[in-house]
PDB file of C-alpha atoms in Angstrom:
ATOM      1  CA  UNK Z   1     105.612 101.607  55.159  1.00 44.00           C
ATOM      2  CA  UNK Z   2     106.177 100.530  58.839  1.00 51.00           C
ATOM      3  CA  UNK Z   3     103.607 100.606  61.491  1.00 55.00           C
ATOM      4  CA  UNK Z   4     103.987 103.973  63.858  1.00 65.00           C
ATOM      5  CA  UNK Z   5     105.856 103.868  66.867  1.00 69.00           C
ATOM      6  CA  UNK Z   6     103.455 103.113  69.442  1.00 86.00           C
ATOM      7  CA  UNK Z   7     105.646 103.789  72.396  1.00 90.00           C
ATOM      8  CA  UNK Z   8     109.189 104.961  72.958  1.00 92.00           C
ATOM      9  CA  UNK Z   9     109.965 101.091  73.193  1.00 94.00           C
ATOM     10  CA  UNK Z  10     108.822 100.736  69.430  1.00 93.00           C
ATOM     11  CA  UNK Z  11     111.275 103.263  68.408  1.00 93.00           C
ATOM     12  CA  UNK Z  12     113.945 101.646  70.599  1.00 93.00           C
ATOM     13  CA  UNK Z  13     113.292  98.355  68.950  1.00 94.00           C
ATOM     14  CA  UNK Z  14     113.260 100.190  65.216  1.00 94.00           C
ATOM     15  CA  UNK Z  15     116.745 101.960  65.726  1.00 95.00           C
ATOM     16  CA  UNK Z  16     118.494  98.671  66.628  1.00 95.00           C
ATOM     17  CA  UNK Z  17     116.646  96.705  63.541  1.00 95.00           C
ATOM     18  CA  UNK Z  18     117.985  99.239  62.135  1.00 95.00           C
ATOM     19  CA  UNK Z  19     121.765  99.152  63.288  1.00 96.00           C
ATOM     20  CA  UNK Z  20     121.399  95.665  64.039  1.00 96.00           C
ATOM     21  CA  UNK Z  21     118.997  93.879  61.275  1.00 96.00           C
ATOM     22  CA  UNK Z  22     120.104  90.497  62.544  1.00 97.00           C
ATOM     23  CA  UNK Z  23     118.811  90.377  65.792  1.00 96.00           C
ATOM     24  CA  UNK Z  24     115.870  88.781  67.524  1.00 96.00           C
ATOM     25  CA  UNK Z  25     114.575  91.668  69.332  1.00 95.00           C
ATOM     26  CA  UNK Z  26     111.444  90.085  71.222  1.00 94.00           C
ATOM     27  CA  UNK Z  27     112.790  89.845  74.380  1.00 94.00           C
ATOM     28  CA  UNK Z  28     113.427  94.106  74.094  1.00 93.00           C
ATOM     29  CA  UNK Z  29     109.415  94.268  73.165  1.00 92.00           C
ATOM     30  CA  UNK Z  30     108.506  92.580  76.266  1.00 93.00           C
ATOM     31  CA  UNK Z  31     110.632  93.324  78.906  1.00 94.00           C
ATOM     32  CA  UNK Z  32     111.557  96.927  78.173  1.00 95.00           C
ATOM     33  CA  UNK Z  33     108.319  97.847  78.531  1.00 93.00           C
ATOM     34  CA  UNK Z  34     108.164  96.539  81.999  1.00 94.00           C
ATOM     35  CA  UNK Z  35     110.920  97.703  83.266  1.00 95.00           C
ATOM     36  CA  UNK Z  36     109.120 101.028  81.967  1.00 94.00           C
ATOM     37  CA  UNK Z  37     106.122  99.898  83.958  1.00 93.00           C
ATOM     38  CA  UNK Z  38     107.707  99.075  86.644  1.00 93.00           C
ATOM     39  CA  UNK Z  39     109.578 102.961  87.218  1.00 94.00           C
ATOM     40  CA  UNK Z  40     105.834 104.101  86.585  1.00 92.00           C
ATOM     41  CA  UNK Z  41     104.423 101.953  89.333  1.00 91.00           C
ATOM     42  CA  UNK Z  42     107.470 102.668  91.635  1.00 90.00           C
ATOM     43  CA  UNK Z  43     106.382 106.164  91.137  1.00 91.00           C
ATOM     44  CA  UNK Z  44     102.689 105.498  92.060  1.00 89.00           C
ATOM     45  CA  UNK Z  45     103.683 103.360  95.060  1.00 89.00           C
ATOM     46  CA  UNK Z  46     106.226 105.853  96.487  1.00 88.00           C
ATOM     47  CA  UNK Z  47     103.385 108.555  96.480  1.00 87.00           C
ATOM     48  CA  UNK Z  48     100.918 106.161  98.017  1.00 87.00           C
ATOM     49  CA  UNK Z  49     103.144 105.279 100.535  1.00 87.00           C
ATOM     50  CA  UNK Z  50     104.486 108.805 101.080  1.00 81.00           C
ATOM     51  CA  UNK Z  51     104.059 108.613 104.893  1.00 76.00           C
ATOM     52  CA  UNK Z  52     104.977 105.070 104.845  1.00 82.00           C
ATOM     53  CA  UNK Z  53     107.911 104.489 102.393  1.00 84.00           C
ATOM     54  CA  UNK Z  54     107.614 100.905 100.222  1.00 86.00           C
ATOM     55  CA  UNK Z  55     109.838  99.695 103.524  1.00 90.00           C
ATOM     56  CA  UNK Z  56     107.122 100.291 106.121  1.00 93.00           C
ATOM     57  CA  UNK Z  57     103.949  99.573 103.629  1.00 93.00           C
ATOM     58  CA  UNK Z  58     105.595  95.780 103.560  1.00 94.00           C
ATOM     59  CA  UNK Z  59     106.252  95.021 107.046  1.00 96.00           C
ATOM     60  CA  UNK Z  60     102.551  96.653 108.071  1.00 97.00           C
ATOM     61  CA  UNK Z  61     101.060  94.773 104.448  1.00 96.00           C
ATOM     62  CA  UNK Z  62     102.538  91.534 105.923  1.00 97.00           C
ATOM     63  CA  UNK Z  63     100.990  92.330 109.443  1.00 98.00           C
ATOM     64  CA  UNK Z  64      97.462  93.249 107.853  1.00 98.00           C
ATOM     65  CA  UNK Z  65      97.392  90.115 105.651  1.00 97.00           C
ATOM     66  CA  UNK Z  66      98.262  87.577 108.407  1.00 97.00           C
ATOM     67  CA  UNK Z  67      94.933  88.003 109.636  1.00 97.00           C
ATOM     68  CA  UNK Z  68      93.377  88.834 113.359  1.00 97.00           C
ATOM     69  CA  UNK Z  69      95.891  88.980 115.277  1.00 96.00           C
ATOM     70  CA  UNK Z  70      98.046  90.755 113.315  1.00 97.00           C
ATOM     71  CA  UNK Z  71     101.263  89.930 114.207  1.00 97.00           C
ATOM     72  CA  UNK Z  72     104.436  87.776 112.897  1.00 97.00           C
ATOM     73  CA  UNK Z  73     107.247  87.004 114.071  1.00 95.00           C
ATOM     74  CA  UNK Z  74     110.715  88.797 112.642  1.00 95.00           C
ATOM     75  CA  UNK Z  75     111.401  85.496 110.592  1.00 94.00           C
ATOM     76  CA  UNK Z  76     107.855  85.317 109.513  1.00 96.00           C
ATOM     77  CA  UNK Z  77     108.770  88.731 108.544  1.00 97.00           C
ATOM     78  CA  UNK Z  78     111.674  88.401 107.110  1.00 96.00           C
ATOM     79  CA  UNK Z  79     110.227  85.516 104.794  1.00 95.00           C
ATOM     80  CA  UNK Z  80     107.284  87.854 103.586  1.00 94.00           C
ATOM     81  CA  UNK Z  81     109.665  91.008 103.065  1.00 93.00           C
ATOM     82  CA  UNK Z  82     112.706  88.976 101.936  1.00 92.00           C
ATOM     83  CA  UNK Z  83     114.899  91.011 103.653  1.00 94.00           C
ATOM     84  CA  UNK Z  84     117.929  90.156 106.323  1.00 94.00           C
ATOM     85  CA  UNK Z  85     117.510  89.936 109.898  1.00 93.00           C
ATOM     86  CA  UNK Z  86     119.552  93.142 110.608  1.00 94.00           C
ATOM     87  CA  UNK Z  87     117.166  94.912 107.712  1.00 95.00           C
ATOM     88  CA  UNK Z  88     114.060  93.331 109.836  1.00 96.00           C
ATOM     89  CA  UNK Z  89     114.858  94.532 113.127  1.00 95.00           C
ATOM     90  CA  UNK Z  90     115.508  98.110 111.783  1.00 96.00           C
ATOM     91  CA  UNK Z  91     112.384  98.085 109.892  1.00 96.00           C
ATOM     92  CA  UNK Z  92     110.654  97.065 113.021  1.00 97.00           C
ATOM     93  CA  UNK Z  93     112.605  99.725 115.218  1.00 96.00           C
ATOM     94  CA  UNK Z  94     111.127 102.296 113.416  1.00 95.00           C
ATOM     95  CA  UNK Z  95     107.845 101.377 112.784  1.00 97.00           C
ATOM     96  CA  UNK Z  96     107.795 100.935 116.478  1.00 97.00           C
ATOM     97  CA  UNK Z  97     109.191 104.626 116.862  1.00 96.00           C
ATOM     98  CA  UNK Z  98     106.300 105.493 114.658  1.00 95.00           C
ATOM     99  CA  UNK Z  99     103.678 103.904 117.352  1.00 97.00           C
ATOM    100  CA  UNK Z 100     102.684 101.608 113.899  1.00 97.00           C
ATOM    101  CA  UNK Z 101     103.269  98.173 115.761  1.00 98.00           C
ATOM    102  CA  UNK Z 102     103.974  96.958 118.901  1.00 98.00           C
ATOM    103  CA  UNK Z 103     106.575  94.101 120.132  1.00 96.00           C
ATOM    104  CA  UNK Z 104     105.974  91.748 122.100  1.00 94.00           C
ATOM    105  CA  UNK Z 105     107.041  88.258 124.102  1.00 93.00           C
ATOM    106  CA  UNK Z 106     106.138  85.189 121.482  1.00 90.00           C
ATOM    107  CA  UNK Z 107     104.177  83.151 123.706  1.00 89.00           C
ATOM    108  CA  UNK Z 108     105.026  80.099 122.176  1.00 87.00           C
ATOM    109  CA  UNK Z 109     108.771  80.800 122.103  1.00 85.00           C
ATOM    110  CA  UNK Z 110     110.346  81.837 125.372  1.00 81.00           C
ATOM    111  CA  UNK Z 111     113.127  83.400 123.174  1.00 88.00           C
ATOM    112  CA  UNK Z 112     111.189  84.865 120.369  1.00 89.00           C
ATOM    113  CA  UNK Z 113     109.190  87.976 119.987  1.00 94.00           C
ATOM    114  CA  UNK Z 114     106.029  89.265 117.835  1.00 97.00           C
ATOM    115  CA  UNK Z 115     105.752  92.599 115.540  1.00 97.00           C
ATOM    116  CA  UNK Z 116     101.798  93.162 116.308  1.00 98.00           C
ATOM    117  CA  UNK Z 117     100.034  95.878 114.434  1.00 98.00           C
ATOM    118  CA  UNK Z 118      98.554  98.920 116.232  1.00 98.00           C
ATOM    119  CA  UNK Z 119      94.896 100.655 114.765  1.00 97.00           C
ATOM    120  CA  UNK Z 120      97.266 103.747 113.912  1.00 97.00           C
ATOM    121  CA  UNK Z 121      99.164 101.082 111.482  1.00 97.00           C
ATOM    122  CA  UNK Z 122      95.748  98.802 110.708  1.00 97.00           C
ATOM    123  CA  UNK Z 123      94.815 102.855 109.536  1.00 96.00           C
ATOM    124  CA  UNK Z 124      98.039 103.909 107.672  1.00 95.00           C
ATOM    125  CA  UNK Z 125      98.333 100.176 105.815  1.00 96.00           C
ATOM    126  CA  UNK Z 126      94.898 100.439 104.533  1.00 96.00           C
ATOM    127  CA  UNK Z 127      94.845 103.893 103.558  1.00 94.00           C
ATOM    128  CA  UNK Z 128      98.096 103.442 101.798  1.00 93.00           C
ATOM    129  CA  UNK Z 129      96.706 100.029 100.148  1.00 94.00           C
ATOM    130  CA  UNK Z 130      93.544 102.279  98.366  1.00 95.00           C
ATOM    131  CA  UNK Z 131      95.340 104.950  97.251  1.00 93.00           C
ATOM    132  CA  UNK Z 132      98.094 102.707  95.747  1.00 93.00           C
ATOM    133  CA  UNK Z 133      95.064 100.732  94.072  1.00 95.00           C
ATOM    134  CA  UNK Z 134      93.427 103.951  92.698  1.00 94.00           C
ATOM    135  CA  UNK Z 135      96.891 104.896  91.334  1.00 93.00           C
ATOM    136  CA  UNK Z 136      97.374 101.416  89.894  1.00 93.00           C
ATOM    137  CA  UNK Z 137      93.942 101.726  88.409  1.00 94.00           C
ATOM    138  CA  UNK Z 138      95.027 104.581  86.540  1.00 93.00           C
ATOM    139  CA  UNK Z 139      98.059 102.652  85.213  1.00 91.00           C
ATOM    140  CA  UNK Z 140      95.947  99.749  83.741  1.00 94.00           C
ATOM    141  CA  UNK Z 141      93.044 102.094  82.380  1.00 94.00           C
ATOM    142  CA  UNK Z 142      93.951 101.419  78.770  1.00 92.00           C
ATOM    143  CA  UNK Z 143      93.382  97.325  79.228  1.00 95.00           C
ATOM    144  CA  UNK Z 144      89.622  95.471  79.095  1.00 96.00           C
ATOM    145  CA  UNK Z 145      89.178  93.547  82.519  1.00 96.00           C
ATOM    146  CA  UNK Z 146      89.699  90.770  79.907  1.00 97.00           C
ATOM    147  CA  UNK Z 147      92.663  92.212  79.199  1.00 96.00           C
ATOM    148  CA  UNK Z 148      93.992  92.913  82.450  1.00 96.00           C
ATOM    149  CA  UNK Z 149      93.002  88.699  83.163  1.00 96.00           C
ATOM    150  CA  UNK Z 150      95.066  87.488  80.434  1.00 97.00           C
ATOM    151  CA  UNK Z 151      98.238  89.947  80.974  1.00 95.00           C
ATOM    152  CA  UNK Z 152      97.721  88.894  85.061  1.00 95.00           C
ATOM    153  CA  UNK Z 153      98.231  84.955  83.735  1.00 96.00           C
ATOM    154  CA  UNK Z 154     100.852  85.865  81.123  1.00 95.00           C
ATOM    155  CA  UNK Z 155     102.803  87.387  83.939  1.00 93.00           C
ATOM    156  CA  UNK Z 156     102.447  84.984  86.537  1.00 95.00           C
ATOM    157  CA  UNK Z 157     103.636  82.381  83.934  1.00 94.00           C
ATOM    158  CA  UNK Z 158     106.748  83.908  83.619  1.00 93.00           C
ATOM    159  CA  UNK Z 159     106.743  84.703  87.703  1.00 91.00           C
ATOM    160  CA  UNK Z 160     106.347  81.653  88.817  1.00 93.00           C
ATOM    161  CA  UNK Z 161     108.901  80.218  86.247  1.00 92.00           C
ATOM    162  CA  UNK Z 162     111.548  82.760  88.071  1.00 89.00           C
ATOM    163  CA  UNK Z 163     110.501  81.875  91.508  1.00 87.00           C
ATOM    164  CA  UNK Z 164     110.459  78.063  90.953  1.00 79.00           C
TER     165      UNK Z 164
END
C-alpha cells in the first residue's frame, strides 16, 4: 500500500505515475510545492503590505536597508528593485505623492538626484516588515529552527546557482 497523500502535490505526483509510470517526477516534488509556497507568501505579503503594495514595500525596504541616511539614488534603486528606469521614477512619483520619501539634488552628481526616506515611510516600512514576518512565521510553523536552517541553505544553493 502507498504512503498517504501528504499534500495536494503528492496526489499530483501519484496521478501522473499513474498516467505516466515512466517519468522522473522529482523535479514536480520540489518545485510544485514552491510555487504553492510562493502564492501563499504572495498572499501574506500583499496583506502586510496592504497600505503599501509589494511595489512601495521595495523601494522604502531598499531605502531602510541602505542605512542612515536613507536614501539611493534611482539607479541604486533600480539595481535593488530590478526594475526599469521608467518603472523607478513612477514608483518614486508616488511614494513621493504619498509624503513616504523625499527627492532631492545628489550632491555628488550635479545631474543626479536622491529618493530619501521620510519618518512617515521609516514608520510604514517597518510596520509592514513585522507584520510580514509574523505572517511568514505562521507559514514556517510546521519546520524545527533546524529545519528552517537547512531548507534556508538548500534554497540558497539552488538561488545562487540561478543568479550566478
Amino acid at each position: 500500500m502507498s504512503a498517504p497523500n501528504r499534500d495536494e502535490v503528492d496526489r499530483l505526483i501519484a496521478a501522473w505515475k499513474s498516467e505516466r509510470p515512466e517519468l522522473d517526477l522529482a523535479p514536480l516534488a520540489i518545485l510544485s510545492r514552491i510555487t504553492r509556497i510562493s502564492r501563499q507568501l504572495d498572499i501574506a505579503r500583499h496583506d502586510a503590505f496592504a497600505e503599501l503594495d509589494t511595489w512601495g514595500f521595495d523601494v522604502l525596504a531598499a531605502l531602510r536597508r541602505a542605512g542612515s541616511p536613507y536614501q539611493l539614488s534611482p539607479g541604486q534603486l533600480m539595481q535593488e528593485t530590478m526594475v526599469t528606469s521608467g518603472t523607478i521614477t513612477n514608483r518614486l512619483d508616488r511614494l513621493e505623492e504619498l509624503k513616504l520619501i523625499t527627492r532631492g539634488p545628489d550632491p555628488d552628481d550635479g545631474r543626479g538626484s536622491l529618493a530619501k526616506l521620510t519618518n512617515a515611510g521609516m514608520k510604514a516600512v517597518d510596520k509592514a516588515l513585522d507584520d510580514l514576518l509574523e505572517r511568514e512565521r505562521v507559514l514556517l510553523a510546521g519546520l524545527t529552527k533546524d529545519e528552517r536552517t537547512q531548507l534556508a541553505d538548500l534554497l540558497s544553493e539552488i538561488a545562487s546557482k540561478l543568479e550566478g
